[in-house]
PDB file of C-alpha atoms in Angstrom:
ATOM      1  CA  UNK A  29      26.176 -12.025   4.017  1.00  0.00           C
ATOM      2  CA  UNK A  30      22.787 -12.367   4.971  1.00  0.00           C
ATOM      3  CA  UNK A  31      20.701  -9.703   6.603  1.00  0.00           C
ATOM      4  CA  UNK A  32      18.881  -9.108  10.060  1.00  0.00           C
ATOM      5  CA  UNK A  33      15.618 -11.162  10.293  1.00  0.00           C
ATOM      6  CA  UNK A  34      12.376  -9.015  10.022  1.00  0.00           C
ATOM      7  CA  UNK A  35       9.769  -9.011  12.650  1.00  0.00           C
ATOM      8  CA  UNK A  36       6.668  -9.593   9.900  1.00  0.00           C
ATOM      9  CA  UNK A  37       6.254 -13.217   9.991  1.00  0.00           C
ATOM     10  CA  UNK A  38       8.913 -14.817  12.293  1.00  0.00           C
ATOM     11  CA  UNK A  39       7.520 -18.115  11.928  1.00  0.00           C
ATOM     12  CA  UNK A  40       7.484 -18.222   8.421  1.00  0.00           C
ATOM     13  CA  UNK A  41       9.250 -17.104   5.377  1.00  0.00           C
ATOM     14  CA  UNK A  42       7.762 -14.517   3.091  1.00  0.00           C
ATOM     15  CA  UNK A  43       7.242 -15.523  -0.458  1.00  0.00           C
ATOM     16  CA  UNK A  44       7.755 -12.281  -2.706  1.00  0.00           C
ATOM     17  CA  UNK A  45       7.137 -11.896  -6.816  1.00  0.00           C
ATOM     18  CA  UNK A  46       9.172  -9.336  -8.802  1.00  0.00           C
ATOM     19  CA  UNK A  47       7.014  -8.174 -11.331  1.00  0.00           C
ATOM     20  CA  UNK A  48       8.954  -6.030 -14.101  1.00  0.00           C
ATOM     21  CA  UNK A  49       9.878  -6.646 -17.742  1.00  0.00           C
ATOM     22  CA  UNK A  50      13.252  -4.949 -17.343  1.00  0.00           C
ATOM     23  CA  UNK A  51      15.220  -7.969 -16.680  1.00  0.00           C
ATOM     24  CA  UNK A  52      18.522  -6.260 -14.907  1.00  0.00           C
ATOM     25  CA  UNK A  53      16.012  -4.169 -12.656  1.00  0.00           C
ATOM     26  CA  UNK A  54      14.104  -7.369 -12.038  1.00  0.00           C
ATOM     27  CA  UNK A  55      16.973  -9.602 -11.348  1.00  0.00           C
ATOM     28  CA  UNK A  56      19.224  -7.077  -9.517  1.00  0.00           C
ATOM     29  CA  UNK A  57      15.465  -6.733  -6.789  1.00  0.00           C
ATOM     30  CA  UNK A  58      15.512 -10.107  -6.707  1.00  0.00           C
ATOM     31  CA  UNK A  59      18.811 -10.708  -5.811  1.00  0.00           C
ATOM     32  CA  UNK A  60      19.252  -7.364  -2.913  1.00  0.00           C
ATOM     33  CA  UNK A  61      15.734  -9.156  -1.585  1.00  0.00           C
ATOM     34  CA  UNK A  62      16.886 -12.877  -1.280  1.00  0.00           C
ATOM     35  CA  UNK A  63      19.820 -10.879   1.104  1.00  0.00           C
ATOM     36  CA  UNK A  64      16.987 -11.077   4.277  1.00  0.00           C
ATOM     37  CA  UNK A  65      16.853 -14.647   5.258  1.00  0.00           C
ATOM     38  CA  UNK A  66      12.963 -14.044   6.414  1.00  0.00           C
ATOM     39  CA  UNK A  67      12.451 -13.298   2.358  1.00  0.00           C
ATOM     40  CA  UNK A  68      12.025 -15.586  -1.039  1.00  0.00           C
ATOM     41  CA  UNK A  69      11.861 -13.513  -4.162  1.00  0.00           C
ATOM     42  CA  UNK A  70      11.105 -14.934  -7.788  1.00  0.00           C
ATOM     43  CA  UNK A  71      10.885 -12.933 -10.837  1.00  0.00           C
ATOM     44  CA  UNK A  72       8.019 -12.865 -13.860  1.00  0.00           C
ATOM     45  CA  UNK A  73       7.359 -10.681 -16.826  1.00  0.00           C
ATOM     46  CA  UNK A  74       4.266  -9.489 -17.930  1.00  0.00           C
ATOM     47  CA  UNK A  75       4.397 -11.267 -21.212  1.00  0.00           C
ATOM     48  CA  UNK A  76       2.383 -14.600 -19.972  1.00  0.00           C
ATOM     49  CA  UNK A  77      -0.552 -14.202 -17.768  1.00  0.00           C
ATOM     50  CA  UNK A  78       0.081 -15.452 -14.447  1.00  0.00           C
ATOM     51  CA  UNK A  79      -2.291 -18.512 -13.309  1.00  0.00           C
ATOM     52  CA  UNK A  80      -3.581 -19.087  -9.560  1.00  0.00           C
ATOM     53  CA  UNK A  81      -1.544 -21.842  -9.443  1.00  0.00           C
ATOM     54  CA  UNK A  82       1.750 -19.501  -9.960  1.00  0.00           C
ATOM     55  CA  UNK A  83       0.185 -16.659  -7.709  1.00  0.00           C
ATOM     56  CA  UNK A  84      -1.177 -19.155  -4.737  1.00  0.00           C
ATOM     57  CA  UNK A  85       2.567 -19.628  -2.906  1.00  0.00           C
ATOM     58  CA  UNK A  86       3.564 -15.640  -2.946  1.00  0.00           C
ATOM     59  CA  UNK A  87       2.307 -13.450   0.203  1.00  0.00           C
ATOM     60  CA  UNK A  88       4.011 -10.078  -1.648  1.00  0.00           C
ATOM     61  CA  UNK A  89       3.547  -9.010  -5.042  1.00  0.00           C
ATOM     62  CA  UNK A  90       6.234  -6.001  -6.236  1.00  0.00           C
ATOM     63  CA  UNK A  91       4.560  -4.415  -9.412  1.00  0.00           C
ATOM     64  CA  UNK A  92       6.469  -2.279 -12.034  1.00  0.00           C
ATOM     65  CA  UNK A  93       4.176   1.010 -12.180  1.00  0.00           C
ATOM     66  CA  UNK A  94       5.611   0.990 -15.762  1.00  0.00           C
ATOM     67  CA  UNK A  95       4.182  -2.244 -17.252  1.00  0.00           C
ATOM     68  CA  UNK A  96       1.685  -1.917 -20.010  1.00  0.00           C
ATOM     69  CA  UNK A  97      -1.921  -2.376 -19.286  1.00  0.00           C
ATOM     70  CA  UNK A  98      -0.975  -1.987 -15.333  1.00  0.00           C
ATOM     71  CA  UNK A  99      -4.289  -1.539 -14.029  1.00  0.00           C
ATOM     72  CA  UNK A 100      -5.560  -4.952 -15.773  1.00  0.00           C
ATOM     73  CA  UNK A 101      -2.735  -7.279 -14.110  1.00  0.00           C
ATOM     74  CA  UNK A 102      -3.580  -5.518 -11.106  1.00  0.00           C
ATOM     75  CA  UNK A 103      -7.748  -6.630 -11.351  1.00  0.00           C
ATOM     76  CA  UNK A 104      -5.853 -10.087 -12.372  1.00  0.00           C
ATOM     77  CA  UNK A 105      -4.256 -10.581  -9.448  1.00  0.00           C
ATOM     78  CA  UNK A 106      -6.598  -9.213  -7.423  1.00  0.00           C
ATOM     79  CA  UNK A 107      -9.047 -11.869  -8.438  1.00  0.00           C
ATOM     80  CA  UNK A 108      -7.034 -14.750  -8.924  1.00  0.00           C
ATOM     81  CA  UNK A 109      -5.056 -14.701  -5.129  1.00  0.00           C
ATOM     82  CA  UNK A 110      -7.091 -11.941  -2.891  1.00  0.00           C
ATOM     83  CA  UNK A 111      -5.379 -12.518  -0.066  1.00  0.00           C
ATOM     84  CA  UNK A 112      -1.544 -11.465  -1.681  1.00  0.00           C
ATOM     85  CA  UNK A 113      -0.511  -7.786  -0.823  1.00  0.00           C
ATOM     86  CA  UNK A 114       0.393  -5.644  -3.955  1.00  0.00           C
ATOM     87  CA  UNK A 115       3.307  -3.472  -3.468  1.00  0.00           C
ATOM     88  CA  UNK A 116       3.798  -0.299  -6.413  1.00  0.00           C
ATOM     89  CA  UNK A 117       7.742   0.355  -7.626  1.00  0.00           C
ATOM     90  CA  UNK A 118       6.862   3.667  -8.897  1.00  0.00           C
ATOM     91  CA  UNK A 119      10.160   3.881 -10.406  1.00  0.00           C
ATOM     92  CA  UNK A 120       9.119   6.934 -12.564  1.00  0.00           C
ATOM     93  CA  UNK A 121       7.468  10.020 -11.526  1.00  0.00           C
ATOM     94  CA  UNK A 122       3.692   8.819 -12.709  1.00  0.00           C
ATOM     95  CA  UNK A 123       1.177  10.559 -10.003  1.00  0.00           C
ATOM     96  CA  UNK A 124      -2.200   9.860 -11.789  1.00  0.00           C
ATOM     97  CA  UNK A 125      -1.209   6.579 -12.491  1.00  0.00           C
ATOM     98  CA  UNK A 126      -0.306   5.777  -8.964  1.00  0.00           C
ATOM     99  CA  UNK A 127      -3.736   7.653  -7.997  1.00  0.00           C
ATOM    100  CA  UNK A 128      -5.177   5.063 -10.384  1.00  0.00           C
ATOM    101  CA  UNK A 129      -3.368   1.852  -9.029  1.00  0.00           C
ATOM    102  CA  UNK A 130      -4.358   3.352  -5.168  1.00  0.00           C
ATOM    103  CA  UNK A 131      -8.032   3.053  -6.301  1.00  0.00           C
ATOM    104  CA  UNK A 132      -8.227  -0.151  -7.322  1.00  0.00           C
ATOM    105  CA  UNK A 133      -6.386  -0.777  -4.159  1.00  0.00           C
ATOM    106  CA  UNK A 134      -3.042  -1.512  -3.937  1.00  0.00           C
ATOM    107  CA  UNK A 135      -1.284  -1.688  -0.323  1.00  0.00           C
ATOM    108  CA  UNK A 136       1.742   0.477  -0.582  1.00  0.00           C
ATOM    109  CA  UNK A 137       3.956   1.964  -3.152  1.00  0.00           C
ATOM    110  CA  UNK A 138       7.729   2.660  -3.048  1.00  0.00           C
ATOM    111  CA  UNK A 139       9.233   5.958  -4.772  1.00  0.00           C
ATOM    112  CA  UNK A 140      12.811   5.858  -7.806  1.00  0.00           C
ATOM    113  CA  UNK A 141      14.465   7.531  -4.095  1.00  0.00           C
ATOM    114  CA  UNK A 142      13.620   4.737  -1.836  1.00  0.00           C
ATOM    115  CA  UNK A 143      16.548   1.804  -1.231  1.00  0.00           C
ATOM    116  CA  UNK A 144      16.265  -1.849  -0.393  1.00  0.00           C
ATOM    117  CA  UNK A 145      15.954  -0.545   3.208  1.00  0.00           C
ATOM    118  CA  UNK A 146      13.269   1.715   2.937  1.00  0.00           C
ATOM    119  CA  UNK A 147      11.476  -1.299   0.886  1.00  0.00           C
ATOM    120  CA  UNK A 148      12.091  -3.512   3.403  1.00  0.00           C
ATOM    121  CA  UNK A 149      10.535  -1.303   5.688  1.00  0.00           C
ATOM    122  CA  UNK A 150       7.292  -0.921   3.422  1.00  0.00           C
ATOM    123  CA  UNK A 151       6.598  -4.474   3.381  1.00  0.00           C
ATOM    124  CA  UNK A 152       7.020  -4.814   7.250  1.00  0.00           C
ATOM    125  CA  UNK A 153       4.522  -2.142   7.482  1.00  0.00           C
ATOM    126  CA  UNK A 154       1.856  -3.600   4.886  1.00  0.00           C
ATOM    127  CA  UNK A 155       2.626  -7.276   7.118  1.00  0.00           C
ATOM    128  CA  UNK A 156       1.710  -5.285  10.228  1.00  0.00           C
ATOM    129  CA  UNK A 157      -0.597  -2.768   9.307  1.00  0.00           C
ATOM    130  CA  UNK A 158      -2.289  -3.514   6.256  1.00  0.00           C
ATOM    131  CA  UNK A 159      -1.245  -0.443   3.860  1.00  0.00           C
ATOM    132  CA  UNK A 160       1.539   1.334   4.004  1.00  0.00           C
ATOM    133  CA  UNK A 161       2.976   5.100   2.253  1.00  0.00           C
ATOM    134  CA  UNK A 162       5.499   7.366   2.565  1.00  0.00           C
ATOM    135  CA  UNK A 163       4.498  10.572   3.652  1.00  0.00           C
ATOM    136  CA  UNK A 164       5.529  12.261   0.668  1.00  0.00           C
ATOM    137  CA  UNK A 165       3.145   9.767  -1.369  1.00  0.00           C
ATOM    138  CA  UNK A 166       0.567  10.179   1.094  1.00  0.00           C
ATOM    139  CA  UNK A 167       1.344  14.052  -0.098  1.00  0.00           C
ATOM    140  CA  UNK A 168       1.065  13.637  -3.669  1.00  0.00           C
ATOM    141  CA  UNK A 169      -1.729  11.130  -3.381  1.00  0.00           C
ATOM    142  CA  UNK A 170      -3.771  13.520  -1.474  1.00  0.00           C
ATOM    143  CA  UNK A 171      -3.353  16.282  -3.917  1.00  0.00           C
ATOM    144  CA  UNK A 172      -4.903  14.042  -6.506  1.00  0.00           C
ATOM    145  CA  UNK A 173      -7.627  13.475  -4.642  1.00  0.00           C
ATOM    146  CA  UNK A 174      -8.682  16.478  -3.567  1.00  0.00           C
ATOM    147  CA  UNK A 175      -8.422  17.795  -6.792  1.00  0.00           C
ATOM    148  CA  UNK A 176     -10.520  15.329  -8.200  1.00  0.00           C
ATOM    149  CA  UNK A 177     -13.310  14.884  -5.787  1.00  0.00           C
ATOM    150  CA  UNK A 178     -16.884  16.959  -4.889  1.00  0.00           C
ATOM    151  CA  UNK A 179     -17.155  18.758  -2.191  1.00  0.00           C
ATOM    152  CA  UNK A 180     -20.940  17.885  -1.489  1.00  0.00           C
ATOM    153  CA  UNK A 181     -20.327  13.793  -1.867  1.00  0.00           C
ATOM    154  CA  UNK A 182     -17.039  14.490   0.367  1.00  0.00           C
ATOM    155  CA  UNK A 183     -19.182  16.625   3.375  1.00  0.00           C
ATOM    156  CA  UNK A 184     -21.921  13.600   3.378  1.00  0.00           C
ATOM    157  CA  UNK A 185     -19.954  10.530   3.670  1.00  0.00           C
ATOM    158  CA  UNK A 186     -17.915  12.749   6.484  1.00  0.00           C
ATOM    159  CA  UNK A 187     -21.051  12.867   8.302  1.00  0.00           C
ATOM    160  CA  UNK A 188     -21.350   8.685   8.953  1.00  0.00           C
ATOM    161  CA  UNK A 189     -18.128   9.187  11.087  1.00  0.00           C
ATOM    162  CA  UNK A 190     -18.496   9.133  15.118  1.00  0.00           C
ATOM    163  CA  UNK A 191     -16.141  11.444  17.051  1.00  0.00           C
ATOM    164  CA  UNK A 192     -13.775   8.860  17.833  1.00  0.00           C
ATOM    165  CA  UNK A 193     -13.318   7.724  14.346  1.00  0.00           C
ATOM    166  CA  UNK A 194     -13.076  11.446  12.945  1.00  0.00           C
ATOM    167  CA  UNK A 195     -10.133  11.763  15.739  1.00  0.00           C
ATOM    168  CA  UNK A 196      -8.474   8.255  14.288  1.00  0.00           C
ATOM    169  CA  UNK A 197      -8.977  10.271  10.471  1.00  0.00           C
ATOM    170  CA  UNK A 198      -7.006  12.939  12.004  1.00  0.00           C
ATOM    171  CA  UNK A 199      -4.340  11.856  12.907  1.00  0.00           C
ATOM    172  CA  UNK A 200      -3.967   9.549   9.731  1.00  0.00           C
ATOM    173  CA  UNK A 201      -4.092  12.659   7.821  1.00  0.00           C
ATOM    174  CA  UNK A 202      -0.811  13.651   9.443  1.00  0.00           C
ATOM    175  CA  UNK A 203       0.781  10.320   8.324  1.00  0.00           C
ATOM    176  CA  UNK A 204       1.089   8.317  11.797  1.00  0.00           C
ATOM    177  CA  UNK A 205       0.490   4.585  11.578  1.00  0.00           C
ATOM    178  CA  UNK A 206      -1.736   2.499  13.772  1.00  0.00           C
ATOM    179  CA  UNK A 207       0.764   1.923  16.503  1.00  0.00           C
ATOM    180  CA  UNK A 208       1.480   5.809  16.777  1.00  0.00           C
ATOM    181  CA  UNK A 209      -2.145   6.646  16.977  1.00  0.00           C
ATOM    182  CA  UNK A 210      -2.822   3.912  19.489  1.00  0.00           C
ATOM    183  CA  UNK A 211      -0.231   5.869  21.798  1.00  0.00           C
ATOM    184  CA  UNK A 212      -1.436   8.957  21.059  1.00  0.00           C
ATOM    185  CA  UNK A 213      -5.634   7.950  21.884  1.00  0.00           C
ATOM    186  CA  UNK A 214      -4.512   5.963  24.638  1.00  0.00           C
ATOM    187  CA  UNK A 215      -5.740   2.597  23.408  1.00  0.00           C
ATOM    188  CA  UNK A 216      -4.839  -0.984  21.832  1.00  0.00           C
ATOM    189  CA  UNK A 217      -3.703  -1.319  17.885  1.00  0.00           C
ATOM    190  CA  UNK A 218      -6.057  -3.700  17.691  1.00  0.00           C
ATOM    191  CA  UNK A 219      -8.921  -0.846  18.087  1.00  0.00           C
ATOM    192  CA  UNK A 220      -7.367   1.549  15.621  1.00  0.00           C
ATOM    193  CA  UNK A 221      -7.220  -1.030  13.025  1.00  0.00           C
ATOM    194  CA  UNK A 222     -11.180  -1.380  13.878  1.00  0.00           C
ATOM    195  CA  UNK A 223     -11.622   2.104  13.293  1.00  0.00           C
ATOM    196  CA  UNK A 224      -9.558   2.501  10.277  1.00  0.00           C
ATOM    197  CA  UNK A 225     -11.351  -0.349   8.657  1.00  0.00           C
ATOM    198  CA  UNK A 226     -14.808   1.191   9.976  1.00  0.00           C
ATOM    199  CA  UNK A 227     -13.228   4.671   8.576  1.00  0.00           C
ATOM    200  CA  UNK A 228     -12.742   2.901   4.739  1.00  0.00           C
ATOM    201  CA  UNK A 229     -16.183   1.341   4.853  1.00  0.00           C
ATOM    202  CA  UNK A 230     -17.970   4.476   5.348  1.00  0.00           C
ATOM    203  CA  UNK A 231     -16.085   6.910   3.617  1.00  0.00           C
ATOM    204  CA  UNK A 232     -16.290   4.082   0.611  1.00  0.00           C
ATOM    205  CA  UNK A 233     -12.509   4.312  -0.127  1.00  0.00           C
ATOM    206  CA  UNK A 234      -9.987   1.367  -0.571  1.00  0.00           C
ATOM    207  CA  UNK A 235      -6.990   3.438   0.968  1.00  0.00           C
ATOM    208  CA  UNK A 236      -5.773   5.523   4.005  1.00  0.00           C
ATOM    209  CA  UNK A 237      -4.832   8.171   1.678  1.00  0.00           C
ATOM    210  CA  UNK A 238      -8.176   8.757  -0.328  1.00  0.00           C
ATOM    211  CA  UNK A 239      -9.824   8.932   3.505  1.00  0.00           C
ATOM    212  CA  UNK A 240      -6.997  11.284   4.546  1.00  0.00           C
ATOM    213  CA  UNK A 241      -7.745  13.274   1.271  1.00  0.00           C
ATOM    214  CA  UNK A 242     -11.162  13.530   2.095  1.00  0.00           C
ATOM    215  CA  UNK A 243     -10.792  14.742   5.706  1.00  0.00           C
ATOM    216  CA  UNK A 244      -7.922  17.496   3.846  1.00  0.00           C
ATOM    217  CA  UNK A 245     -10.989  18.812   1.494  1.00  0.00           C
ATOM    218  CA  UNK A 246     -13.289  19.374   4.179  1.00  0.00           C
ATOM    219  CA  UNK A 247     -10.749  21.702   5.705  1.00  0.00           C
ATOM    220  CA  UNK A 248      -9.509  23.526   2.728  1.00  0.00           C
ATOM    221  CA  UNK A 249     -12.989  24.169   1.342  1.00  0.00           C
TER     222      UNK A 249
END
């Protein structure tokens, strides 16, 4: 029985790549996926390299945190199909390596708790908004990064902010997404997504959660 369609792309169908080399994981993702009408899943191991011509059809890309050499398939992709969104299955409890994957800029990350729902709603919210995590990753995440980070190099890039776009910080630090901070300001999603983008450029981060992080160490310091 197939499931409710998904307000991401309604025009089109979403083309999604299991990455994992556990087979039954793979397969069983695959199949709870191909449920949604809206959604076409294939599987691949990390065995052969992928090509561009393999990568070009695929708008999603669902990436076992617990293949080999992660962070290399990740530049991979990146560089051979830009445009695809990478989604994290942090099936084990990995933090560092998830802080890793976040830096080289992956768009969301599901937890070993989440269901098929809960992934389903991750990869509405990376169609919508761009990136999307859980507030407990956004959590973990930003304990990584403030532990990591300086203080002084955090304060200065802080600095290149205007009011409004310190205000838009905020209230990403407490987890809401672009449509909840456009109700709270008062204006169009549109304009947070402008600011948000405008946020990552200055602070020189690839993520809401390292520019979260950032605002977090400026408080606790």
């Amino acid at each position: 029985m197939s499931q409710p369609a998904l307000n991401c792309q309604p025009q089109h169908q979403l083309k999604i790549l299991v990455i994992s080399d556990v087979s039954l994981y793979r397969d069983g993702l695959i199949g709870q996926l191909n449920l949604y009408k809206e959604f076409l899943s294939e599987g691949y191991s990390s065995h052969s390299p992928l090509s561009s011509e393999q990568l070009n059809p695929f708008n999603i890309i669902l990436i076992d945190i617990s293949l080999p050499k992660i962070s290399a398939i990740i530049k991979r992709i990146q560089k051979l199909h830009s445009p695809v969104k990478i989604i994290l299955l942090n099936l084990f409890d990995q933090p560092q390596r998830l802080f890793q994957c976040i830096q080289l800029g992956i768009h969301a990350c599901i937890s070993q708790s989440d269901n098929i729902d809960c992934l389903r709603k991750c990869i509405e919210k990376v169609c919508q908004e761009g990136q999307y995590f859980s507030p407990d990753i956004t959590q973990s995440l930003i304990q990584q990064v403030v532990a990591s980070g300086s203080e002084q190099t955090q304060d200065v890039r802080l600095s290149r902010l205007t009011n409004r776009q310190l205000r838009v910080l905020e209230l990403l630090e407490t987890g809401q997404s672009n449509k909840e901070i456009a109700k709270t300001l008062s204006i169009e999603v549109a304009t947070v997504k402008n600011h948000v983008h405008s946020i990552l450029d200055k602070l020189r981060v690839r993520s809401r959660c390292e520019a979260a992080a950032l605002l977090r160490r400026q408080v606790e310091a």
